[in-house]
Short mmCIF file of C-alpha atoms in Angstrom, two decimals:
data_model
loop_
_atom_site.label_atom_id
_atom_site.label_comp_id
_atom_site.label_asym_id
_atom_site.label_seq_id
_atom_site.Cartn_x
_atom_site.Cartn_y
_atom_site.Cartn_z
CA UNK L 1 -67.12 -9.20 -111.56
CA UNK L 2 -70.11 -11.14 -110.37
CA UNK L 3 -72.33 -7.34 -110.90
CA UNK L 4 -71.17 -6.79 -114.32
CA UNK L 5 -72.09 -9.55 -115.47
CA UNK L 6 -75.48 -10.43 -113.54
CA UNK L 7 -76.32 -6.90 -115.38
CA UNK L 8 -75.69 -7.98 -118.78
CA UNK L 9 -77.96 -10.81 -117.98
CA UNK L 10 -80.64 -8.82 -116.90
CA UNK L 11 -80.38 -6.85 -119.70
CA UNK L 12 -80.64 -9.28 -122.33
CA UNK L 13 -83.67 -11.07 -120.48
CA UNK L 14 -85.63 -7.75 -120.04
CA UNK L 15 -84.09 -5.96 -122.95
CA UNK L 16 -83.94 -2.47 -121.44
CA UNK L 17 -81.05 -0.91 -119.25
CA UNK L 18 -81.25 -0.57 -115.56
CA UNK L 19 -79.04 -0.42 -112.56
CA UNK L 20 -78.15 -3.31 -110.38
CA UNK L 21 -79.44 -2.51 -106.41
CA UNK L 22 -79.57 -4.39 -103.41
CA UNK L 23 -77.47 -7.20 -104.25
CA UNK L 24 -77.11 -9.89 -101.48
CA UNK L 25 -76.12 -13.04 -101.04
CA UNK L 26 -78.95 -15.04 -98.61
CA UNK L 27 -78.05 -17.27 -96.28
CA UNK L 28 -79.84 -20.02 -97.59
CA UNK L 29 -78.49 -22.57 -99.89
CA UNK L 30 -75.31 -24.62 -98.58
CA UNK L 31 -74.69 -26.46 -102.25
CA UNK L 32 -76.24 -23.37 -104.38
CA UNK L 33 -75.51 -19.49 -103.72
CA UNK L 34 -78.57 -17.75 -103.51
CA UNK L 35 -78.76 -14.05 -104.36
CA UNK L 36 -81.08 -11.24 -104.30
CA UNK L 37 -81.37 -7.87 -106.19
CA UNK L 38 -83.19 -5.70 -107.02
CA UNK L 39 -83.10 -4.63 -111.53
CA UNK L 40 -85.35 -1.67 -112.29
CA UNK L 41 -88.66 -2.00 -110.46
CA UNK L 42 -87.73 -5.90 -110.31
CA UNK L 43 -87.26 -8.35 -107.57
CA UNK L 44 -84.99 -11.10 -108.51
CA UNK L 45 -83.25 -14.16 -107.53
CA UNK L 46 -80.25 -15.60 -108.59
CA UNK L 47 -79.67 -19.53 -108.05
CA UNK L 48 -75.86 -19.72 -109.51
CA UNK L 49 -73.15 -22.38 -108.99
CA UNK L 50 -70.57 -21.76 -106.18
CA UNK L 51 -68.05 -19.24 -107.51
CA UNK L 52 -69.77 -19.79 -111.01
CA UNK L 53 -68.24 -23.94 -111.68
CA UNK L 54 -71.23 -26.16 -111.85
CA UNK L 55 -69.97 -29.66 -111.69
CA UNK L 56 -73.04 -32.07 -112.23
CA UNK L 57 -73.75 -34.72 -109.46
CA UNK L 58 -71.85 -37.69 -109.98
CA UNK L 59 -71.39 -40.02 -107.00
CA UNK L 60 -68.03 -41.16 -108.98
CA UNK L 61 -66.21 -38.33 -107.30
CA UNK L 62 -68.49 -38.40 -104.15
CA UNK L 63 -71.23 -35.96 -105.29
CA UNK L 64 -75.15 -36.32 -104.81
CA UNK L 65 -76.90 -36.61 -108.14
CA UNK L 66 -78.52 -33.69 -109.47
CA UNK L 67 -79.78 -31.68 -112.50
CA UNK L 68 -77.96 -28.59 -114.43
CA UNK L 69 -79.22 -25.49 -113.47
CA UNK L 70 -80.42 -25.15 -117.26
CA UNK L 71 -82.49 -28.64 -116.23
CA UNK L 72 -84.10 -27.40 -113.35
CA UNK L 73 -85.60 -24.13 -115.30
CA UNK L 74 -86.81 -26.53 -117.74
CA UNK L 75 -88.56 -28.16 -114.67
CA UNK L 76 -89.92 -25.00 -112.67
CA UNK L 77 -91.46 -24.26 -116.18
CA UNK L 78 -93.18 -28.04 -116.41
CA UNK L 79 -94.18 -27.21 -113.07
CA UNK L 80 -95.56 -24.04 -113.55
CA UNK L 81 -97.66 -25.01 -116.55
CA UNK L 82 -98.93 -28.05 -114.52
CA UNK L 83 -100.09 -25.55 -111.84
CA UNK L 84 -97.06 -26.05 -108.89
CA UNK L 85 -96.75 -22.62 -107.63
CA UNK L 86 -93.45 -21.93 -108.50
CA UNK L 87 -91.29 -18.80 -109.30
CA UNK L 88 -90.94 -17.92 -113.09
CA UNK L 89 -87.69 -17.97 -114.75
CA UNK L 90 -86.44 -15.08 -116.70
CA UNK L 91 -82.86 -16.32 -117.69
CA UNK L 92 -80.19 -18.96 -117.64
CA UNK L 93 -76.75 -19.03 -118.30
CA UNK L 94 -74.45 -21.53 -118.61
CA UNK L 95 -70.46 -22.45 -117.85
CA UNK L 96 -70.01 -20.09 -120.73
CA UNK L 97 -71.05 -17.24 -119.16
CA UNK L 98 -69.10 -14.96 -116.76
CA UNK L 99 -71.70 -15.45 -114.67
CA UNK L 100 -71.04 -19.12 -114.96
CA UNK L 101 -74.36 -21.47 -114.71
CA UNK L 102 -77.18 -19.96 -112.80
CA UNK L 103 -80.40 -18.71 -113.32
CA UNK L 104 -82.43 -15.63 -112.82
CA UNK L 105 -86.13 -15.83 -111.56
CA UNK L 106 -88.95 -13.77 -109.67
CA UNK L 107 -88.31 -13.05 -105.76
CA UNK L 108 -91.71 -14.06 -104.36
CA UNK L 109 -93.08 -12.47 -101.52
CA UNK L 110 -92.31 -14.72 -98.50
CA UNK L 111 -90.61 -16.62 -96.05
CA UNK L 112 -88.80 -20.18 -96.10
CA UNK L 113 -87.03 -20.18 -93.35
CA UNK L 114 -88.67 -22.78 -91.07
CA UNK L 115 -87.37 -20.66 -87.77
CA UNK L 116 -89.05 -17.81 -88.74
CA UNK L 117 -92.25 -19.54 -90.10
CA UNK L 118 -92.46 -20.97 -86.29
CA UNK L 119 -91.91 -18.33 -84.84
CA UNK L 120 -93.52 -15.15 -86.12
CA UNK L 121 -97.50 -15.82 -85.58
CA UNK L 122 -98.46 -13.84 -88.64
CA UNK L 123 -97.46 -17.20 -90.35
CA UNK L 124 -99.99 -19.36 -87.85
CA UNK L 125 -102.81 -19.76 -90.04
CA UNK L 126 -100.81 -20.35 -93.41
CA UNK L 127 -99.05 -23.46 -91.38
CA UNK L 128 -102.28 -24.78 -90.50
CA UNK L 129 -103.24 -25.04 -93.73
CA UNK L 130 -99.59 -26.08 -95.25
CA UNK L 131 -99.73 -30.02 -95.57
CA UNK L 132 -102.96 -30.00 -97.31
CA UNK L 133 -101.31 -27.55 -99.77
CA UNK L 134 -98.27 -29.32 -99.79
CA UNK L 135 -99.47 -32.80 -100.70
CA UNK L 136 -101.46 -30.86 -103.37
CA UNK L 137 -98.51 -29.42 -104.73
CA UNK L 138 -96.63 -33.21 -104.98
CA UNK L 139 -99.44 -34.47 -106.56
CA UNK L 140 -99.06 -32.25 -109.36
CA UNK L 141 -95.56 -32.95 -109.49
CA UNK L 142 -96.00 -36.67 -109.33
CA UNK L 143 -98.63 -36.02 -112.15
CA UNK L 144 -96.50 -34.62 -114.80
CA UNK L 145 -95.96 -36.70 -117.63
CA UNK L 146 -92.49 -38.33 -117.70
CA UNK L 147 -92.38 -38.16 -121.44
CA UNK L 148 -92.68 -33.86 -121.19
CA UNK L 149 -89.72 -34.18 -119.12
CA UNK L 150 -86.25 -33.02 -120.01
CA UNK L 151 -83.74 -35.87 -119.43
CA UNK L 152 -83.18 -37.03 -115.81
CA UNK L 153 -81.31 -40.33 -116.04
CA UNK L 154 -82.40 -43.48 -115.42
CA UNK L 155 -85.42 -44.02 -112.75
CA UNK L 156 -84.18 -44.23 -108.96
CA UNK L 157 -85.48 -47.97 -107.89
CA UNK L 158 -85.70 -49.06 -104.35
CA UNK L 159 -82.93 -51.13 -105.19
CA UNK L 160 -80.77 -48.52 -107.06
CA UNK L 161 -80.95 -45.73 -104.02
CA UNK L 162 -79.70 -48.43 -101.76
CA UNK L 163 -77.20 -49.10 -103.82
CA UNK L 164 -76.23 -45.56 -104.20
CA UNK L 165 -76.28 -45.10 -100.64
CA UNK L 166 -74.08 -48.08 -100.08
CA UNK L 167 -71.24 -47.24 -102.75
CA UNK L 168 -71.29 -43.41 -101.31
CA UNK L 169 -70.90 -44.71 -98.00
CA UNK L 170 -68.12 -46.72 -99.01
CA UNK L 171 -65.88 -43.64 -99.93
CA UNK L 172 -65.57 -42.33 -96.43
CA UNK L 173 -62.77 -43.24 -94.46
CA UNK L 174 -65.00 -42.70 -91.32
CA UNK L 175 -67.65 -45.41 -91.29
CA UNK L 176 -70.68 -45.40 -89.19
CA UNK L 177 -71.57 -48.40 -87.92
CA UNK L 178 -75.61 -47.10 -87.64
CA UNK L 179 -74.96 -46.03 -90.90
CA UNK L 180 -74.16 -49.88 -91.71
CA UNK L 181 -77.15 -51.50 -89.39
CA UNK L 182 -79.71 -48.99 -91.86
CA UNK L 183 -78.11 -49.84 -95.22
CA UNK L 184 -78.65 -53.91 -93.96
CA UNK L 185 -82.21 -53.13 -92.79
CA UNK L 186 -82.98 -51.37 -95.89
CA UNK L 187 -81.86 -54.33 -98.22
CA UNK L 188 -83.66 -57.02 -96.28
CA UNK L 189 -86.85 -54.46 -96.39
CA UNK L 190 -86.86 -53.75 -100.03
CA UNK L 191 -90.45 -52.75 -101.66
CA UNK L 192 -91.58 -53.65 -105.04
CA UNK L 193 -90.51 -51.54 -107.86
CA UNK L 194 -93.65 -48.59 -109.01
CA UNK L 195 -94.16 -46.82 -112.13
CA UNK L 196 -91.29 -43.84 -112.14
CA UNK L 197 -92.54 -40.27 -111.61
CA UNK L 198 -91.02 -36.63 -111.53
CA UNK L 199 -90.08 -36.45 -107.82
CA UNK L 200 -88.83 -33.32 -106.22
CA UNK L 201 -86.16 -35.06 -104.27
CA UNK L 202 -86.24 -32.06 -101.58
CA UNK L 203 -89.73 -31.02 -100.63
CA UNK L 204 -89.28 -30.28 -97.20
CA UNK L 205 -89.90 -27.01 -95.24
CA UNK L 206 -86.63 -25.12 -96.08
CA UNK L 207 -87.86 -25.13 -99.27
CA UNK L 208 -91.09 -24.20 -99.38
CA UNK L 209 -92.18 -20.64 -99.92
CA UNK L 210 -94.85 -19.22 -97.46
CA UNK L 211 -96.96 -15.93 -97.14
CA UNK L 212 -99.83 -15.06 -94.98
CA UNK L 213 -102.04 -17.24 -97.37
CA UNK L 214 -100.37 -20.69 -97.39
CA UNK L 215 -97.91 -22.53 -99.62
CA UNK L 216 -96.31 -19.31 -102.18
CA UNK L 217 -93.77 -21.60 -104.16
CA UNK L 218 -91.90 -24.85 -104.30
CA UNK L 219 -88.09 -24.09 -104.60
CA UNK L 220 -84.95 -25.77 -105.26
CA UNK L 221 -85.08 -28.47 -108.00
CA UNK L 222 -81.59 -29.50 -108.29
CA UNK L 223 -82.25 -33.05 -106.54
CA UNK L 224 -85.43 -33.87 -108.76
CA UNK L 225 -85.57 -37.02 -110.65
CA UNK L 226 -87.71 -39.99 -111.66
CA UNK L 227 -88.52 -42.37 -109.27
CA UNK L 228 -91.30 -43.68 -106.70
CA UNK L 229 -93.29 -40.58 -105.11
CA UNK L 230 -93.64 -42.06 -102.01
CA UNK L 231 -89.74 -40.64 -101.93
CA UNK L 232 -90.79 -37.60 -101.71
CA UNK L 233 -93.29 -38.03 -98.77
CA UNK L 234 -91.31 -39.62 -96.82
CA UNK L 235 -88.21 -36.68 -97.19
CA UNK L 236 -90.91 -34.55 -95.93
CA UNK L 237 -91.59 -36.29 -93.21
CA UNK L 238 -87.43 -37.27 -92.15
CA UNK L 239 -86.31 -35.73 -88.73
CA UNK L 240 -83.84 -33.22 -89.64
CA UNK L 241 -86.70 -31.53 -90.79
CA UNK L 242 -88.86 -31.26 -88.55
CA UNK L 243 -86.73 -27.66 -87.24
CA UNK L 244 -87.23 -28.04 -83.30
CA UNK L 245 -91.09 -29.87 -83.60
CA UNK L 246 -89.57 -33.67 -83.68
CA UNK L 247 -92.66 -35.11 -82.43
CA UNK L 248 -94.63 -33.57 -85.08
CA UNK L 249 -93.02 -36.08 -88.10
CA UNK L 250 -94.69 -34.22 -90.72
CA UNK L 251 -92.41 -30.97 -91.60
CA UNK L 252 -92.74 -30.36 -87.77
CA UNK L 253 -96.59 -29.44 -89.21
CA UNK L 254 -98.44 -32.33 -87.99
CA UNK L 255 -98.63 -36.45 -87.80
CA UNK L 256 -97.61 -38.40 -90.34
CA UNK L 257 -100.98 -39.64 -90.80
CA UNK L 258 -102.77 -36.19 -91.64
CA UNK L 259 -99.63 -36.04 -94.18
CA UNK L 260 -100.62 -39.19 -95.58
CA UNK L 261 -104.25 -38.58 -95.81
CA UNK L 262 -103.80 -35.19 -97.18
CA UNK L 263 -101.94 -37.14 -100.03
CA UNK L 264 -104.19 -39.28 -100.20
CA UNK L 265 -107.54 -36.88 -100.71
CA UNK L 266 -104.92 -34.83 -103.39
CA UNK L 267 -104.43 -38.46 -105.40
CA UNK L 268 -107.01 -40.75 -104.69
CA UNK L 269 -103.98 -42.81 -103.62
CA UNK L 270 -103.40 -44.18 -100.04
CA UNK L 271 -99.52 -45.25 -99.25
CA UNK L 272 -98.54 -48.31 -98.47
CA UNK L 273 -96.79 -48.28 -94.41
CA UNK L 274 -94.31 -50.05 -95.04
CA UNK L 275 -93.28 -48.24 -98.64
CA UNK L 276 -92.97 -45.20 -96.17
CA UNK L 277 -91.05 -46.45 -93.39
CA UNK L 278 -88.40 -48.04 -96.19
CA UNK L 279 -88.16 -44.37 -97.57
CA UNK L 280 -88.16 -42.28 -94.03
CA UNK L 281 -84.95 -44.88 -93.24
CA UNK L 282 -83.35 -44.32 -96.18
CA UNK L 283 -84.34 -40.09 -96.19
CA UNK L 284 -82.75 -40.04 -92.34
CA UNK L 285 -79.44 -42.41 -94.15
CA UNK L 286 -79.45 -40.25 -97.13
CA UNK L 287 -79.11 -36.49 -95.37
CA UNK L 288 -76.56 -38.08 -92.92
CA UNK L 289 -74.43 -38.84 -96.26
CA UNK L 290 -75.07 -35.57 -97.56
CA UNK L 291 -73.13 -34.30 -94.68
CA UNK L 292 -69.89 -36.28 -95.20
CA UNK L 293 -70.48 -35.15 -98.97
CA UNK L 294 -70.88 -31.54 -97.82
CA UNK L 295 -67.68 -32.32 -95.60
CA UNK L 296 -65.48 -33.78 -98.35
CA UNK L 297 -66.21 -30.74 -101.05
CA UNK L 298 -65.32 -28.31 -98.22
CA UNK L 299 -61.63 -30.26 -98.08
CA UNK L 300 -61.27 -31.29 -101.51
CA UNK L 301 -61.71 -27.38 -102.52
CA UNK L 302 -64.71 -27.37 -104.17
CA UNK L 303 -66.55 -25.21 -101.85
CA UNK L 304 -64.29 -23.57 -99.16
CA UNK L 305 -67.49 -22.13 -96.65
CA UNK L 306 -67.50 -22.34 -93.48
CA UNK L 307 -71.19 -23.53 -93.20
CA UNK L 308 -70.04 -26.88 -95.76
CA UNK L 309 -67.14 -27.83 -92.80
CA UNK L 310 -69.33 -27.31 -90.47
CA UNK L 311 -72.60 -29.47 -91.69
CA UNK L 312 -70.07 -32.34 -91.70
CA UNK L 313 -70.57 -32.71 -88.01
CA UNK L 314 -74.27 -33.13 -88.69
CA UNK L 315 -73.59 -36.61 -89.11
CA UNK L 316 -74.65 -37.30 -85.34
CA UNK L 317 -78.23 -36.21 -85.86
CA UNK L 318 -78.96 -38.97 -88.44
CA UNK L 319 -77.05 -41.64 -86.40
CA UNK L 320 -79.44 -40.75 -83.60
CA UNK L 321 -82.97 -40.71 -86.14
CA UNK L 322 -81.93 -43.78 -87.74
CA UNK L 323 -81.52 -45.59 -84.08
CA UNK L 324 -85.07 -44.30 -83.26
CA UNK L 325 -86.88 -45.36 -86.73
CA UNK L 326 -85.26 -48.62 -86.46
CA UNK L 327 -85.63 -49.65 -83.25
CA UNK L 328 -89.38 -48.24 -84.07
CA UNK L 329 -89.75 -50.38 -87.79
CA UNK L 330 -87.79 -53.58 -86.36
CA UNK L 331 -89.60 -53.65 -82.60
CA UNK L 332 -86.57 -54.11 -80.96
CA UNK L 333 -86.34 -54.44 -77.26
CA UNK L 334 -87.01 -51.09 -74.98
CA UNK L 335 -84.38 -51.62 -72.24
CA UNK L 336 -83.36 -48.17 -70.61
CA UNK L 337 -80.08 -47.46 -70.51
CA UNK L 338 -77.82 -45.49 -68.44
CA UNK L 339 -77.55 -41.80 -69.36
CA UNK L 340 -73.71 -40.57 -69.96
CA UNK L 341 -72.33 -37.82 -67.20
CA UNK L 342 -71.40 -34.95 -69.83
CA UNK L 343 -69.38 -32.79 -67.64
CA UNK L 344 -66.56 -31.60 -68.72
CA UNK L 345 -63.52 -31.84 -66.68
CA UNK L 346 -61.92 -29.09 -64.24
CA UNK L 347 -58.32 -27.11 -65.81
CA UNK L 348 -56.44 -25.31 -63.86
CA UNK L 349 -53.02 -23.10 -64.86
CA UNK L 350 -52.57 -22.59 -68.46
CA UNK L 351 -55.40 -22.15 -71.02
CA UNK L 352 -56.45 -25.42 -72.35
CA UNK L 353 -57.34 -25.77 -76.02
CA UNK L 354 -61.07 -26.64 -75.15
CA UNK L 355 -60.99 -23.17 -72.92
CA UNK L 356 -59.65 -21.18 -75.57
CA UNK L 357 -62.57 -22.02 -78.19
CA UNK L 358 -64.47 -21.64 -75.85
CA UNK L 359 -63.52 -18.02 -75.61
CA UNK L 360 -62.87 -17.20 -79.21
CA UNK L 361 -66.50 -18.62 -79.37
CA UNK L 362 -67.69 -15.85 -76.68
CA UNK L 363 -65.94 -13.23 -78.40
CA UNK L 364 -67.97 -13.83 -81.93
CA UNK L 365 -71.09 -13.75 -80.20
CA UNK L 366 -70.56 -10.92 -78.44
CA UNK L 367 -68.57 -8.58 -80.39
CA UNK L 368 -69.28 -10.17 -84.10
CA UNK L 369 -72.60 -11.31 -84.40
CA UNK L 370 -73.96 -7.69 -83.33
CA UNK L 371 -72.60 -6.06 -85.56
CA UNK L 372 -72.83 -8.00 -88.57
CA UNK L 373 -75.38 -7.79 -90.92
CA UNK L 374 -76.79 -10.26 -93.70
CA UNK L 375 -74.49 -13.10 -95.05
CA UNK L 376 -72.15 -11.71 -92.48
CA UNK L 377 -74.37 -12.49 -89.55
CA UNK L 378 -75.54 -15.76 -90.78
CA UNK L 379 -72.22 -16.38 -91.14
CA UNK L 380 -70.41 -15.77 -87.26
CA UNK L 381 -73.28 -18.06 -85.98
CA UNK L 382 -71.72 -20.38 -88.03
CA UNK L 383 -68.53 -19.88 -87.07
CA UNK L 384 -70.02 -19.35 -82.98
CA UNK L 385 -71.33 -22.81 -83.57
CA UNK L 386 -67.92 -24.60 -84.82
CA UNK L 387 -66.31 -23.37 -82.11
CA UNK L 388 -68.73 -24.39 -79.76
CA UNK L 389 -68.08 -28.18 -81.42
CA UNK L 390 -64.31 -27.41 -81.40
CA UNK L 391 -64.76 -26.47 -77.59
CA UNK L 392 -66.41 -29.58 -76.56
CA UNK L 393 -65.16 -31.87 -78.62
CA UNK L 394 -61.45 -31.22 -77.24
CA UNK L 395 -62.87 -31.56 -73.33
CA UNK L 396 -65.75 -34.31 -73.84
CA UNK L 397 -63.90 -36.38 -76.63
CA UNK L 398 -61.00 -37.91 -74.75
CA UNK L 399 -63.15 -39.45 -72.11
CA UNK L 400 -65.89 -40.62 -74.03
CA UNK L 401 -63.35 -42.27 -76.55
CA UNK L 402 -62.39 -44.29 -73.63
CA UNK L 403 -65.63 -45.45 -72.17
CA UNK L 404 -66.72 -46.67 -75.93
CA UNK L 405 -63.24 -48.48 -76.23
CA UNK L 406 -64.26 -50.41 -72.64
CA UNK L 407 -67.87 -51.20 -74.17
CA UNK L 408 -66.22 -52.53 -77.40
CA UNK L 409 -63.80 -54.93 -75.52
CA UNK L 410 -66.53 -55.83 -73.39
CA UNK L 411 -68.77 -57.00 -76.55
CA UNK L 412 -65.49 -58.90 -78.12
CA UNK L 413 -64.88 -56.64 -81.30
CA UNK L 414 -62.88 -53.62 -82.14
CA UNK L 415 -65.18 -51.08 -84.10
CA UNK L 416 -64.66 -52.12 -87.69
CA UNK L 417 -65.88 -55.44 -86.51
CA UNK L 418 -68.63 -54.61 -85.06
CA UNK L 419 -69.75 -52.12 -88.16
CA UNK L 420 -68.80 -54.89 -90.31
CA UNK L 421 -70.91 -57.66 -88.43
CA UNK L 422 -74.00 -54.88 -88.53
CA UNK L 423 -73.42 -54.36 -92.59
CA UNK L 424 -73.90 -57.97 -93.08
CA UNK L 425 -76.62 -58.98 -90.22
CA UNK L 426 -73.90 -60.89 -88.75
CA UNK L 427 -74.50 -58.82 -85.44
CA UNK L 428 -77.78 -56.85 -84.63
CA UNK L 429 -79.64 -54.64 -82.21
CA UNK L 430 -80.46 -57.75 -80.69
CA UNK L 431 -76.97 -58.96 -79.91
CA UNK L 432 -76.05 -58.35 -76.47
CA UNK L 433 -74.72 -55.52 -75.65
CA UNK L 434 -74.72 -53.83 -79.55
CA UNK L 435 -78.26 -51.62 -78.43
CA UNK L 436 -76.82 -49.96 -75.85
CA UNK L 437 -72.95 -49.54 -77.35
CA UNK L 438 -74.77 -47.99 -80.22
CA UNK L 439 -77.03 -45.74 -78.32
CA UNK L 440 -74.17 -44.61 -76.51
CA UNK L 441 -71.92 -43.98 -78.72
CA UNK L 442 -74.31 -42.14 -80.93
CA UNK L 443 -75.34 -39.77 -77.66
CA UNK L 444 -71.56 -39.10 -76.80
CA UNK L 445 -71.25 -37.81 -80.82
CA UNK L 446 -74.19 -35.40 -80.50
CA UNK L 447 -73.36 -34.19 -77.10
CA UNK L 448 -70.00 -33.01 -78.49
CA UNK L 449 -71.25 -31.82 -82.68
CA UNK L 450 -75.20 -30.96 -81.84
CA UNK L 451 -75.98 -31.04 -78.06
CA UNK L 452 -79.42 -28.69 -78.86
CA UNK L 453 -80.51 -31.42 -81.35
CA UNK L 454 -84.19 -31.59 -80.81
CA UNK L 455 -84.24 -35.25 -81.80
CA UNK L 456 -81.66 -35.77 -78.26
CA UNK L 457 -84.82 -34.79 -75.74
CA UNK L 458 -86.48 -37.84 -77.77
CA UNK L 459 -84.26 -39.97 -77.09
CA UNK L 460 -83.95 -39.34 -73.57
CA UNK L 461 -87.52 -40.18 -72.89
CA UNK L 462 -87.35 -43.87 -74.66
CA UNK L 463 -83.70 -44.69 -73.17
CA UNK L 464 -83.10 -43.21 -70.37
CA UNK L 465 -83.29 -45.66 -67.01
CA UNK L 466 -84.56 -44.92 -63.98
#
């Protein structure tokens, strides 16, 4: 029983005896349950495994790559000491354990959920402040010495992510062709290899601690490794989190540029533009993978949420930022295009499938969600929202499947040859016809998975037509 032994834990890390109160599991943290408690007069967390089996990242069976749980204590105590405000770490335990691997640190007083930071204006002056603290923070981490740190592999190259990227993407059976055109841009756009450092590998807002005061801790260091720091500006800076501020590129906080010269005041370093826009391509490719990973350990078993099914129709929302940065980076033409007709069509007589989400869908809102409370809550929006996608996807779907199979016979290749031809440069967004197939096919995915995706009112002002 998860309680039992969490309090056997506690009780060897604070060696005294005390009952276990308030325990709940957070709704953050889709590849890491996340718990809170209360032990004594103690706030806690509790980072732990799903259901307790820790299997380390290894892309061999379609994982991201990422430290042990004991590996990232060892880290939030390097970063600690090197002054990264980060939450101290009482205990670990390991596959051992009946707790499995996890481990126990401080609660800090705070939020990090970027929704709530927006929104709640006691937070307004902390978030004007946050990219200077941020970029302080990174440069710490960027600072530490490699040779303090506990083993992370071999440094991440330019060359090695893409590579990564490329065999990961080859072990879906769905294959994007925008996920093709940015793994070809990002080999032909390669920068020179840079002295490996400790980077975070997810400093982003999500998971970054903030009080009243500004920047409280840096969490969740399971994706950290060595590598080129501009990495980890750049991830700050990638669209999916910018949480409903897209024009603001920096954490939905402010330009790029302030985020860049904040860095740059914190290091005495300036970044190189086109370092950055190689790393924001590959951070908008990278998430959009993380999805189909997220996807594939929800159906292989290895984490049976809801919420890891449903970020598997994420995918759209990266399809879209990559179109954007790239037609952005490679100055591609600007031709408007004709905006799809999204209505759904008319059913009459029996209940159509599409109809009959869409009222399961109504009934969690209204008669779950109120009344749930905690994980529970978090949870029916999640399950609100799949059946939302479930909804539209069974009325939108059919027709949209036929107007892209008209544009593909129009341009002369079925849809494996056309991702194909965009892998290998073959075919481009300068082929006719390819910039507006993929445009279109990319709007007709999110107006079926994420239709509020903030990224989606972007788009409409560069390509819509008159």
């Amino acid at each position: 029983m998860l309680e039992d032994a969490l309090r056997e834990v506690c009780r060897e890390a604070f060696n005294n005896t005390a009952p276990i109160e308030a325990l709940e599991r957070l709704s953050s943290g889709a590849s890491m349950e996340t718990w809170a408690l209360r032990y004594g007069s103690r706030s806690l967390i509790l980072r732990r495994a799903p259901g307790g089996n820790e299997a380390p990242g290894d892309e061999t069976e379609g994982t991201w790559p990422r430290v042990s749980l004991a590996t990232e204590a060892e880290l939030l105590h390097l970063a600690r000491e090197a002054g990264v405000p980060v939450p101290p770490v009482h205990a670990t335990s390991s596959s051992a354990s009946p707790l499995g691997p996890s481990l126990l640190m401080d609660r800090i007083p705070g939020e990090a959920l970027p929704p709530r930071l927006f929104r709640d204006a006691r937070y307004g002056g902390a978030l004007r402040g946050l990219l200077e603290q941020g970029a302080s923070a990174l440069a710490r981490i960027h600072a530490v010495a490699p040779a303090a740190l506990p083993k992370l592999g071999p440094p991440r190259t330019p060359a090695e992510a893409v590579a990564r990227l490329d065999r990961l993407e080859r072990r879906f059976t769905s294959r994007s062709p925008v996920f093709s055109l940015a793994l070809a841009w990002l080999e032909a756009h390669l920068p020179g290899e840079v002295a490996p450092k400790l980077v975070h590998g997810d400093f982003r807002m999500g998971n970054l601690l903030v009080d009243e005061s500004g920047l409280a801790a840096v969490l969740d260091w399971e994706l950290a490794h060595l590598g080129d720091p501009v990495e980890d500006l750049a991830w700050f800076c990638a669209p999916s989190w910018r949480f409903g501020h897209y024009a603001h590129e920096a954490g939905g906080l402010g330009s790029r540029a302030e985020w860049l010269d904040a860095y740059r005041d914190a290091t005495a370093q300036t970044v190189d533009p086109a370092r950055f826009d190689f790393w924001l391509v590959a951070s908008a490719l990278t998430w959009g993978l993380m999805c189909l990973i997220m996807a594939d350990a929800w159906r292989r078993g290895v984490d049976r949420t809801l919420e890891r099914a449903v970020v598997g129709t994420r995918v759209s929302e990266s399809e879209l930022d990559l179109l954007l940065l790239l037609e952005g980076v490679a100055g591609s033409p600007k031709a408007r295009i004709a905006w799809p007709e999204v209505s759904p069509p008319d059913h009459s007589g029996e209940t159509a499938e599409a109809e009959l989400a869409g009222a399961l869908g109504d009934w969690v809102e209204a008669s779950v969600q109120p009344g749930a409370t905690g994980r529970a809550r978090f949870e029916a929006r999640v399950a609100r929202n799949a059946l939302g996608i479930l909804e539209r996807r069974r009325s939108l779907g059919p027709g949209f499947a036929i107007r892209s199979a008209r544009r593909e016979a129009g341009l002369g290749m079925t849809g494996e040859e056309l991702r194909a031809g965009l892998r290998d440069a073959r075919v481009t967004l300068a082929s006719p016809g390819v910039q507006e197939h993929l445009r279109l096919l990319t709007l007709e995915k999110l107006y079926q998975d994420q239709p509020r995706y903030p990224g989606l009112a972007a788009a409409e002002a560069l390509w819509r037509g008159p």
